[in-house]
């Protein structure tokens, strides 16, 4: 019996792409009216878990910690380059989350922050330009500090 070469493939409806969370990639924590979120105050280092789990209260930045979400990879300003790279990698879908405080800076406004809406509209348009399907997660662990 001969060994037949089998080619493994994905199903036609398989979504090839990538995913990010707003708090892990956008940066620009204080740009265009965005409010402060709990994830902005999660430092790198030994206090990280204590802050995330609420055992250590942190309500503002201090000079003793580094806060990666402040800048992240600055996707807020570089999304066009990022989406072009996704297209170059052959992505057909991009799952991303909406930063609550970019749309509702304090979390209790009656009207959304127009600059925040525009950012996500532009991000979606950039995806569609490259035929990348946007797949949106409404929130990913972020919460307005104003409500805490």
Short mmCIF file of N, CA, C and O in Angstrom, two decimals, residues 12-102:
data_model
loop_
_atom_site.label_atom_id
_atom_site.label_comp_id
_atom_site.label_asym_id
_atom_site.label_seq_id
_atom_site.Cartn_x
_atom_site.Cartn_y
_atom_site.Cartn_z
N UNK A 12 -13.29 26.34 4.20
CA UNK A 12 -13.48 27.59 3.47
C UNK A 12 -13.97 28.72 4.38
O UNK A 12 -13.70 29.89 4.12
N UNK A 13 -14.71 28.38 5.43
CA UNK A 13 -15.25 29.41 6.31
C UNK A 13 -14.35 29.72 7.52
O UNK A 13 -14.74 30.44 8.42
N UNK A 14 -13.13 29.18 7.51
CA UNK A 14 -12.18 29.45 8.60
C UNK A 14 -11.77 30.92 8.55
O UNK A 14 -11.48 31.46 7.48
N UNK A 15 -11.79 31.58 9.70
CA UNK A 15 -11.43 32.99 9.76
C UNK A 15 -9.95 33.12 10.13
O UNK A 15 -9.56 32.90 11.27
N UNK A 16 -9.13 33.47 9.17
CA UNK A 16 -7.69 33.66 9.39
C UNK A 16 -7.46 35.12 9.71
O UNK A 16 -7.83 36.01 8.96
N UNK A 17 -6.88 35.38 10.87
CA UNK A 17 -6.66 36.77 11.22
C UNK A 17 -5.95 36.91 12.55
O UNK A 17 -5.18 36.04 12.96
N UNK A 18 -6.20 38.03 13.19
CA UNK A 18 -5.56 38.32 14.46
C UNK A 18 -6.51 39.05 15.38
O UNK A 18 -7.63 39.40 15.00
N UNK A 19 -6.03 39.27 16.60
CA UNK A 19 -6.87 39.91 17.61
C UNK A 19 -6.03 40.77 18.53
O UNK A 19 -4.87 40.47 18.80
N UNK A 20 -6.63 41.85 18.99
CA UNK A 20 -6.01 42.71 20.00
C UNK A 20 -7.09 43.17 20.97
O UNK A 20 -8.29 43.05 20.69
N UNK A 21 -6.65 43.71 22.08
CA UNK A 21 -7.54 44.36 23.03
C UNK A 21 -7.14 45.83 23.08
O UNK A 21 -5.94 46.15 23.07
N UNK A 22 -8.11 46.71 23.12
CA UNK A 22 -7.84 48.15 23.10
C UNK A 22 -6.82 48.53 24.17
O UNK A 22 -5.87 49.28 23.91
N UNK A 23 -7.00 47.99 25.37
CA UNK A 23 -6.11 48.36 26.47
C UNK A 23 -4.69 47.85 26.30
O UNK A 23 -3.78 48.30 26.96
N UNK A 24 -4.49 46.91 25.40
CA UNK A 24 -3.16 46.35 25.19
C UNK A 24 -2.44 46.94 23.99
O UNK A 24 -1.25 46.71 23.82
N UNK A 25 -3.15 47.66 23.14
CA UNK A 25 -2.48 48.13 21.92
C UNK A 25 -2.68 49.60 21.59
O UNK A 25 -1.81 50.20 20.98
N UNK A 26 -3.79 50.20 21.96
CA UNK A 26 -4.08 51.55 21.48
C UNK A 26 -3.14 52.61 22.02
O UNK A 26 -2.73 53.50 21.29
N UNK A 27 -2.85 52.58 23.31
CA UNK A 27 -2.09 53.69 23.89
C UNK A 27 -2.95 54.94 23.88
O UNK A 27 -4.18 54.86 23.96
N UNK A 28 -2.31 56.11 23.75
CA UNK A 28 -3.04 57.38 23.66
C UNK A 28 -4.10 57.50 24.76
O UNK A 28 -5.23 57.88 24.50
N UNK A 29 -3.70 57.16 25.97
CA UNK A 29 -4.64 57.11 27.08
C UNK A 29 -5.28 58.46 27.40
O UNK A 29 -6.35 58.51 28.02
N UNK A 30 -4.65 59.55 27.00
CA UNK A 30 -5.17 60.88 27.32
C UNK A 30 -5.37 61.74 26.08
O UNK A 30 -5.27 62.96 26.13
N UNK A 31 -5.67 61.11 24.96
CA UNK A 31 -5.80 61.81 23.68
C UNK A 31 -7.26 61.87 23.24
O UNK A 31 -8.00 60.91 23.39
N UNK A 32 -7.65 63.01 22.67
CA UNK A 32 -8.96 63.20 22.06
C UNK A 32 -10.12 62.91 23.01
O UNK A 32 -11.15 62.34 22.62
N UNK A 33 -9.96 63.28 24.27
CA UNK A 33 -11.06 63.18 25.22
C UNK A 33 -11.22 61.83 25.89
O UNK A 33 -12.16 61.64 26.67
N UNK A 34 -10.33 60.89 25.63
CA UNK A 34 -10.45 59.57 26.27
C UNK A 34 -10.29 59.72 27.78
O UNK A 34 -9.47 60.48 28.27
N UNK A 35 -11.10 58.99 28.52
CA UNK A 35 -11.02 59.02 29.98
C UNK A 35 -10.09 57.94 30.51
O UNK A 35 -9.69 57.01 29.80
N UNK A 36 -9.77 58.06 31.77
CA UNK A 36 -8.88 57.09 32.43
C UNK A 36 -9.65 55.81 32.75
O UNK A 36 -10.77 55.83 33.25
N UNK A 37 -9.03 54.67 32.44
CA UNK A 37 -9.63 53.36 32.67
C UNK A 37 -8.81 52.58 33.70
O UNK A 37 -7.63 52.86 33.89
N UNK A 38 -9.44 51.61 34.31
CA UNK A 38 -8.75 50.78 35.30
C UNK A 38 -7.51 50.13 34.71
O UNK A 38 -6.48 50.02 35.38
N UNK A 39 -7.56 49.71 33.46
CA UNK A 39 -6.42 49.03 32.84
C UNK A 39 -5.24 49.96 32.61
O UNK A 39 -4.10 49.50 32.52
N UNK A 40 -5.50 51.26 32.53
CA UNK A 40 -4.41 52.21 32.39
C UNK A 40 -3.51 52.20 33.62
O UNK A 40 -2.32 52.49 33.54
N UNK A 41 -4.10 51.86 34.76
CA UNK A 41 -3.39 51.93 36.04
C UNK A 41 -2.81 50.59 36.47
O UNK A 41 -2.42 50.43 37.62
N UNK A 42 -2.74 49.64 35.56
CA UNK A 42 -2.12 48.34 35.85
C UNK A 42 -0.64 48.42 35.52
O UNK A 42 -0.26 48.41 34.35
N UNK A 43 0.21 48.49 36.54
CA UNK A 43 1.64 48.64 36.27
C UNK A 43 2.30 47.31 35.94
O UNK A 43 1.75 46.24 36.20
N UNK A 44 3.48 47.41 35.38
CA UNK A 44 4.34 46.24 35.20
C UNK A 44 5.06 46.02 36.52
O UNK A 44 5.34 46.97 37.25
N UNK A 45 5.32 44.76 36.84
CA UNK A 45 6.12 44.49 38.04
C UNK A 45 5.34 43.80 39.13
O UNK A 45 4.25 43.28 38.92
N UNK A 46 5.93 43.81 40.31
CA UNK A 46 5.40 43.01 41.42
C UNK A 46 4.02 43.45 41.90
O UNK A 46 3.29 42.66 42.47
N UNK A 47 3.62 44.68 41.66
CA UNK A 47 2.30 45.15 42.10
C UNK A 47 1.18 44.88 41.09
O UNK A 47 0.01 45.11 41.38
N UNK A 48 1.52 44.40 39.91
CA UNK A 48 0.52 44.22 38.85
C UNK A 48 -0.66 43.35 39.28
O UNK A 48 -1.81 43.75 39.14
N UNK A 49 -0.40 42.17 39.77
CA UNK A 49 -1.49 41.26 40.16
C UNK A 49 -2.32 41.86 41.29
O UNK A 49 -3.55 41.78 41.28
N UNK A 50 -1.66 42.48 42.24
CA UNK A 50 -2.39 43.09 43.36
C UNK A 50 -3.32 44.20 42.87
O UNK A 50 -4.44 44.33 43.36
N UNK A 51 -2.86 44.98 41.90
CA UNK A 51 -3.71 46.05 41.35
C UNK A 51 -4.86 45.45 40.55
O UNK A 51 -6.02 45.84 40.72
N UNK A 52 -4.57 44.48 39.70
CA UNK A 52 -5.60 43.87 38.86
C UNK A 52 -6.69 43.19 39.70
O UNK A 52 -7.87 43.26 39.38
N UNK A 53 -6.29 42.56 40.78
CA UNK A 53 -7.26 41.84 41.62
C UNK A 53 -7.90 42.73 42.68
O UNK A 53 -8.78 42.27 43.41
N UNK A 54 -7.47 43.98 42.77
CA UNK A 54 -8.08 44.91 43.72
C UNK A 54 -7.49 44.88 45.12
O UNK A 54 -7.95 45.59 46.00
N UNK A 55 -6.47 44.06 45.33
CA UNK A 55 -5.83 44.02 46.66
C UNK A 55 -5.02 45.28 46.92
O UNK A 55 -4.82 45.66 48.06
N UNK A 56 -4.55 45.92 45.87
CA UNK A 56 -3.84 47.20 45.99
C UNK A 56 -4.65 48.22 45.21
O UNK A 56 -4.95 48.03 44.03
N UNK A 57 -5.02 49.28 45.86
CA UNK A 57 -5.81 50.34 45.22
C UNK A 57 -4.87 51.32 44.52
O UNK A 57 -3.92 51.81 45.11
N UNK A 58 -5.16 51.58 43.26
CA UNK A 58 -4.37 52.55 42.50
C UNK A 58 -5.37 53.38 41.70
O UNK A 58 -6.06 52.86 40.83
N UNK A 59 -5.45 54.66 42.02
CA UNK A 59 -6.44 55.53 41.39
C UNK A 59 -5.81 56.59 40.48
O UNK A 59 -6.51 57.38 39.87
N UNK A 60 -4.49 56.60 40.43
CA UNK A 60 -3.79 57.53 39.56
C UNK A 60 -2.37 57.01 39.32
O UNK A 60 -1.92 56.12 40.03
N UNK A 61 -1.69 57.58 38.36
CA UNK A 61 -0.32 57.18 38.07
C UNK A 61 0.61 57.70 39.16
O UNK A 61 0.34 58.72 39.78
N UNK A 62 1.69 56.98 39.39
CA UNK A 62 2.73 57.46 40.30
C UNK A 62 4.08 57.28 39.63
O UNK A 62 4.19 56.68 38.57
N UNK A 63 5.12 57.83 40.25
CA UNK A 63 6.46 57.77 39.67
C UNK A 63 7.20 56.46 39.98
O UNK A 63 8.29 56.24 39.48
N UNK A 64 6.58 55.61 40.80
CA UNK A 64 7.25 54.37 41.21
C UNK A 64 6.97 53.19 40.28
O UNK A 64 7.54 52.12 40.47
N UNK A 65 6.07 53.36 39.31
CA UNK A 65 5.67 52.26 38.45
C UNK A 65 5.73 52.66 36.98
O UNK A 65 5.66 53.84 36.64
N UNK A 66 5.81 51.64 36.12
CA UNK A 66 5.71 51.83 34.67
C UNK A 66 4.35 51.29 34.24
O UNK A 66 3.98 50.17 34.59
N UNK A 67 3.61 52.08 33.48
CA UNK A 67 2.26 51.73 33.05
C UNK A 67 2.24 51.52 31.53
O UNK A 67 2.17 52.48 30.77
N UNK A 68 2.30 50.28 31.07
CA UNK A 68 2.42 50.02 29.63
C UNK A 68 1.23 50.49 28.80
O UNK A 68 1.40 50.82 27.62
N UNK A 69 0.05 50.55 29.37
CA UNK A 69 -1.13 50.94 28.59
C UNK A 69 -1.11 52.42 28.20
O UNK A 69 -1.85 52.82 27.30
N UNK A 70 -0.29 53.21 28.85
CA UNK A 70 -0.23 54.64 28.51
C UNK A 70 0.16 54.83 27.05
O UNK A 70 -0.41 55.67 26.36
N UNK A 71 1.12 54.05 26.59
CA UNK A 71 1.58 54.17 25.21
C UNK A 71 1.31 52.91 24.40
O UNK A 71 1.05 52.99 23.20
N UNK A 72 1.42 51.75 25.03
CA UNK A 72 1.26 50.46 24.34
C UNK A 72 2.09 50.45 23.06
O UNK A 72 3.22 50.89 23.06
N UNK A 73 1.48 49.99 21.98
CA UNK A 73 2.17 50.04 20.69
C UNK A 73 1.69 51.24 19.86
O UNK A 73 1.99 51.36 18.69
N UNK A 74 0.92 52.11 20.50
CA UNK A 74 0.42 53.35 19.90
C UNK A 74 -0.39 53.10 18.63
O UNK A 74 -0.28 53.83 17.65
N UNK A 75 -1.23 52.08 18.67
CA UNK A 75 -2.08 51.79 17.52
C UNK A 75 -3.03 52.95 17.22
O UNK A 75 -3.44 53.13 16.08
N UNK A 76 -3.34 53.74 18.23
CA UNK A 76 -4.22 54.89 18.01
C UNK A 76 -3.68 55.79 16.91
O UNK A 76 -4.45 56.31 16.10
N UNK A 77 -2.38 55.97 16.88
CA UNK A 77 -1.77 56.82 15.87
C UNK A 77 -1.20 56.05 14.68
O UNK A 77 -0.89 56.63 13.65
N UNK A 78 -1.05 54.72 14.81
CA UNK A 78 -0.39 53.91 13.77
C UNK A 78 -1.30 52.85 13.15
O UNK A 78 -0.82 51.93 12.50
N UNK A 79 -2.61 52.97 13.35
CA UNK A 79 -3.51 51.90 12.91
C UNK A 79 -3.44 51.64 11.41
O UNK A 79 -3.58 50.50 10.97
N UNK A 80 -3.19 52.66 10.61
CA UNK A 80 -3.12 52.44 9.16
C UNK A 80 -1.95 51.53 8.81
O UNK A 80 -2.09 50.62 7.98
N UNK A 81 -0.80 51.76 9.44
CA UNK A 81 0.36 50.89 9.22
C UNK A 81 0.07 49.48 9.72
O UNK A 81 0.44 48.49 9.06
N UNK A 82 -0.57 49.38 10.89
CA UNK A 82 -0.87 48.07 11.47
C UNK A 82 -1.81 47.26 10.59
O UNK A 82 -1.58 46.07 10.35
N UNK A 83 -2.86 47.90 10.10
CA UNK A 83 -3.83 47.19 9.25
C UNK A 83 -3.18 46.79 7.92
O UNK A 83 -3.42 45.69 7.41
N UNK A 84 -2.31 47.63 7.38
CA UNK A 84 -1.59 47.28 6.16
C UNK A 84 -0.72 46.04 6.39
O UNK A 84 -0.65 45.15 5.53
N UNK A 85 -0.10 45.95 7.55
CA UNK A 85 0.70 44.77 7.88
C UNK A 85 -0.18 43.53 8.03
O UNK A 85 0.20 42.44 7.60
N UNK A 86 -1.37 43.69 8.62
CA UNK A 86 -2.31 42.57 8.73
C UNK A 86 -2.66 42.06 7.33
O UNK A 86 -2.69 40.85 7.09
N UNK A 87 -2.92 42.98 6.42
CA UNK A 87 -3.27 42.60 5.05
C UNK A 87 -2.09 41.87 4.39
O UNK A 87 -2.29 40.87 3.69
N UNK A 88 -0.90 42.37 4.62
CA UNK A 88 0.31 41.74 4.07
C UNK A 88 0.46 40.30 4.58
O UNK A 88 0.96 39.44 3.87
N UNK A 89 0.01 40.05 5.81
CA UNK A 89 0.07 38.70 6.38
C UNK A 89 -1.09 37.83 5.93
O UNK A 89 -1.19 36.67 6.31
N UNK A 90 -2.00 38.40 5.16
CA UNK A 90 -3.11 37.61 4.63
C UNK A 90 -4.31 37.50 5.55
O UNK A 90 -5.17 36.64 5.35
N UNK A 91 -4.40 38.40 6.54
CA UNK A 91 -5.54 38.35 7.46
C UNK A 91 -6.83 38.60 6.71
O UNK A 91 -6.91 39.50 5.88
N UNK A 92 -7.85 37.83 7.06
CA UNK A 92 -9.18 38.04 6.52
C UNK A 92 -10.13 38.61 7.56
O UNK A 92 -11.22 39.05 7.24
N UNK A 93 -9.68 38.59 8.82
CA UNK A 93 -10.50 39.10 9.92
C UNK A 93 -9.58 39.71 10.97
O UNK A 93 -8.44 39.27 11.15
N UNK A 94 -10.09 40.73 11.64
CA UNK A 94 -9.36 41.36 12.74
C UNK A 94 -10.34 41.57 13.89
O UNK A 94 -11.30 42.32 13.77
N UNK A 95 -10.10 40.85 14.99
CA UNK A 95 -10.94 41.00 16.18
C UNK A 95 -10.29 42.02 17.10
O UNK A 95 -9.13 41.89 17.45
N UNK A 96 -11.03 43.06 17.43
CA UNK A 96 -10.51 44.08 18.34
C UNK A 96 -11.61 44.51 19.30
O UNK A 96 -12.79 44.30 19.05
N UNK A 97 -11.18 45.09 20.41
CA UNK A 97 -12.16 45.54 21.38
C UNK A 97 -12.30 47.06 21.31
O UNK A 97 -11.42 47.77 20.82
N UNK A 98 -13.41 47.52 21.81
CA UNK A 98 -13.70 48.95 21.90
C UNK A 98 -13.32 49.41 23.31
O UNK A 98 -13.77 48.83 24.30
N UNK A 99 -12.49 50.43 23.39
CA UNK A 99 -12.13 51.01 24.69
C UNK A 99 -13.30 51.86 25.19
O UNK A 99 -13.60 52.90 24.62
N UNK A 100 -13.94 51.38 26.26
CA UNK A 100 -15.12 52.05 26.80
C UNK A 100 -14.86 53.54 27.02
O UNK A 100 -15.66 54.40 26.66
N UNK A 101 -13.71 53.88 27.63
CA UNK A 101 -13.45 55.29 27.96
C UNK A 101 -13.06 56.13 26.75
O UNK A 101 -12.95 57.34 26.86
N UNK A 102 -12.85 55.50 25.61
CA UNK A 102 -12.63 56.29 24.39
C UNK A 102 -13.98 56.78 23.86
O UNK A 102 -14.08 57.83 23.25
#
